[in-house]
Short mmCIF file of C-alpha atoms in Angstrom, two decimals:
data_model
loop_
_atom_site.label_atom_id
_atom_site.label_comp_id
_atom_site.label_asym_id
_atom_site.label_seq_id
_atom_site.Cartn_x
_atom_site.Cartn_y
_atom_site.Cartn_z
CA SER A 14 119.94 108.20 77.89
CA HIS A 15 121.15 104.56 77.64
CA SER A 16 124.36 103.27 78.91
CA ARG A 17 125.36 99.70 78.11
CA ARG A 18 127.60 98.05 81.19
CA GLN A 19 130.96 96.98 80.04
CA CYS A 20 133.37 94.80 81.70
CA CYS A 21 137.21 95.63 80.79
CA VAL A 22 139.29 92.80 81.16
CA PHE A 23 142.98 93.98 81.39
CA LEU A 24 145.59 91.35 81.57
CA CYS A 25 149.13 91.42 82.23
CA ALA A 26 152.18 89.03 82.51
CA SER A 27 154.59 89.42 84.92
CA ASP A 28 158.15 88.89 84.53
CA SER A 29 159.37 85.56 85.22
CA LYS A 30 162.30 83.73 83.71
CA ASP A 31 160.51 80.25 83.92
CA VAL A 32 156.54 80.85 83.97
CA ASP A 33 154.83 82.96 81.17
CA GLN A 34 151.40 84.32 81.11
CA THR A 35 149.85 85.41 78.36
CA PRO A 36 147.61 87.72 76.67
CA PRO A 37 148.94 91.05 77.49
CA SER A 38 145.11 92.56 77.68
CA ILE A 39 141.59 91.06 76.71
CA ILE A 40 138.47 93.26 76.89
CA LYS A 41 134.77 91.52 77.64
CA LYS A 42 131.66 92.98 78.13
CA SER A 43 129.77 91.76 81.87
CA GLY A 44 128.02 88.76 81.28
CA GLU A 45 130.56 87.27 79.04
CA SER A 46 133.26 84.64 79.61
CA VAL A 47 136.80 84.57 79.32
CA ASP A 48 137.19 81.27 77.90
CA LYS A 49 140.52 79.59 78.11
CA GLU A 50 142.18 82.65 76.89
CA ILE A 51 144.40 83.23 80.12
CA ARG A 52 147.04 80.96 79.43
CA CYS A 53 150.05 79.89 81.91
CA SER A 54 153.15 77.83 80.80
CA HIS A 55 156.48 77.03 82.14
CA SER A 56 159.38 75.14 81.22
CA ILE A 57 160.59 73.66 84.32
CA PRO A 58 161.52 69.78 84.12
CA SER A 59 160.90 68.75 87.45
CA TYR A 60 157.58 70.44 88.09
CA GLN A 61 154.42 69.03 87.32
CA VAL A 62 151.92 71.01 89.04
CA ILE A 63 150.36 74.76 88.08
CA LEU A 64 148.10 76.38 90.50
CA TRP A 65 145.68 78.96 90.07
CA TYR A 66 145.46 81.92 92.38
CA LYS A 67 143.00 85.43 92.48
CA GLN A 68 144.18 88.08 94.56
CA ASP A 69 141.26 90.66 95.44
CA LYS A 70 141.42 94.54 96.13
CA HIS A 71 141.77 93.68 99.62
CA LYS A 72 145.02 92.16 98.81
CA ALA A 73 143.83 88.07 99.90
CA LEU A 74 145.42 85.46 97.94
CA LYS A 75 143.07 82.95 97.06
CA LEU A 76 143.59 79.53 95.85
CA LEU A 77 141.45 78.44 92.79
CA GLY A 78 142.59 75.30 92.51
CA TYR A 79 145.63 73.45 90.99
CA LEU A 80 146.47 70.73 88.02
CA ASN A 81 148.65 67.85 88.92
CA ASN A 82 150.03 66.45 85.73
CA VAL A 83 146.21 66.18 83.54
CA PHE A 84 143.98 66.09 86.41
CA ALA A 85 142.61 69.45 87.55
CA ASN A 86 141.18 70.09 91.10
CA LEU A 87 138.77 73.29 91.62
CA GLU A 88 138.30 74.69 94.89
CA GLN A 89 134.25 73.89 95.88
CA ASP A 90 133.52 77.74 96.20
CA VAL A 91 134.55 78.39 92.54
CA LYS A 92 132.97 75.75 90.43
CA GLY A 93 130.67 76.88 87.83
CA LYS A 94 132.55 80.09 87.50
CA ILE A 95 136.40 79.16 87.79
CA ASN A 96 137.67 76.32 85.24
CA PHE A 97 140.94 75.03 83.74
CA GLU A 98 142.65 72.61 82.01
CA GLY A 99 146.02 71.43 80.23
CA ASP A 100 148.90 69.70 81.84
CA GLY A 101 150.69 70.91 85.12
CA ARG A 102 154.31 69.62 83.25
CA GLN A 103 153.82 72.44 80.69
CA GLN A 104 150.57 74.41 80.32
CA SER A 105 147.16 75.46 81.56
CA ASN A 106 144.36 77.61 79.94
CA LEU A 107 142.05 79.18 82.72
CA THR A 108 138.53 80.15 81.95
CA VAL A 109 136.51 82.76 84.21
CA SER A 110 132.41 82.37 83.28
CA ASN A 111 129.65 85.02 83.29
CA LEU A 112 131.95 88.13 83.93
CA THR A 113 130.92 90.27 87.00
CA VAL A 114 132.95 93.32 89.07
CA ASP A 115 133.53 90.27 91.60
CA ASP A 116 135.64 88.83 88.98
CA SER A 117 137.77 92.14 89.50
CA ALA A 118 141.47 90.84 90.34
CA VAL A 119 144.89 89.82 89.91
CA TYR A 120 145.26 86.18 88.54
CA PHE A 121 148.02 84.33 89.64
CA CYS A 122 149.64 81.03 87.94
CA ALA A 123 152.26 79.47 89.70
CA ALA A 124 154.56 75.90 88.80
CA SER A 125 155.37 73.72 91.63
CA GLN A 126 157.30 70.50 91.96
CA HIS A 127 155.47 69.77 95.48
CA SER A 128 152.63 67.76 95.97
CA ALA A 129 149.27 69.87 95.56
CA ALA A 130 147.73 68.64 98.55
CA GLU A 131 149.79 70.91 100.63
CA TYR A 132 148.27 73.55 99.07
CA HIS A 133 144.42 72.41 99.38
CA GLU A 134 144.59 73.45 103.20
CA VAL A 135 145.89 77.09 102.71
CA SER A 136 142.92 78.03 99.92
CA THR A 137 141.62 81.04 102.04
CA LYS A 138 144.52 82.36 103.46
CA THR A 139 146.95 84.79 102.31
CA LEU A 140 150.18 82.68 101.18
CA GLN A 141 153.83 84.49 101.89
CA LYS A 142 155.76 81.50 102.96
CA GLU A 143 154.15 79.94 100.07
CA ARG A 144 155.17 82.29 97.64
CA GLU A 145 158.65 81.91 98.33
CA GLN A 146 158.22 78.11 96.96
CA LEU A 147 156.92 78.79 93.92
CA GLN A 148 157.54 80.32 90.52
CA SER A 149 154.97 82.66 89.39
CA ALA A 150 153.40 84.64 86.80
CA SER A 151 150.42 86.90 87.12
CA THR A 152 147.77 88.34 85.40
CA SER A 153 145.69 91.45 86.44
CA ASP A 154 141.73 91.60 85.66
CA SER A 155 140.06 94.50 86.16
CA GLN A 156 136.58 95.92 84.88
CA ARG A 157 134.88 99.04 84.32
CA TYR A 158 130.98 100.09 84.14
#
């Protein structure tokens, strides 16, 4: 019998009074994309940076990139896979293209008032101290085949 490979993407917003992430769930097939469907918004007047992170099954937290006002800065190794747009002072939409099992992860957005350059050097490290400085929300992305 022929079985169709499917990718199931579950998006769950975390509890944060100032940063919101939606929608609660999206279902996609393998090979499809999540096109600007993961949305992050914040209501913190002095914050102009939105950062996007991916936390894999090993719990390592990786910076995908950041949006400083309207200027998007993607990490080199996610270009073509990840994209986002918006305005760091208010909202950003995340795109994940050509979904595979490797895209199974928890995706976080965070708002910051700090210069985005401070976060560029920590792109492959597990962030703990930096987490404390951010107002954040998270999105869980898991896939079934």
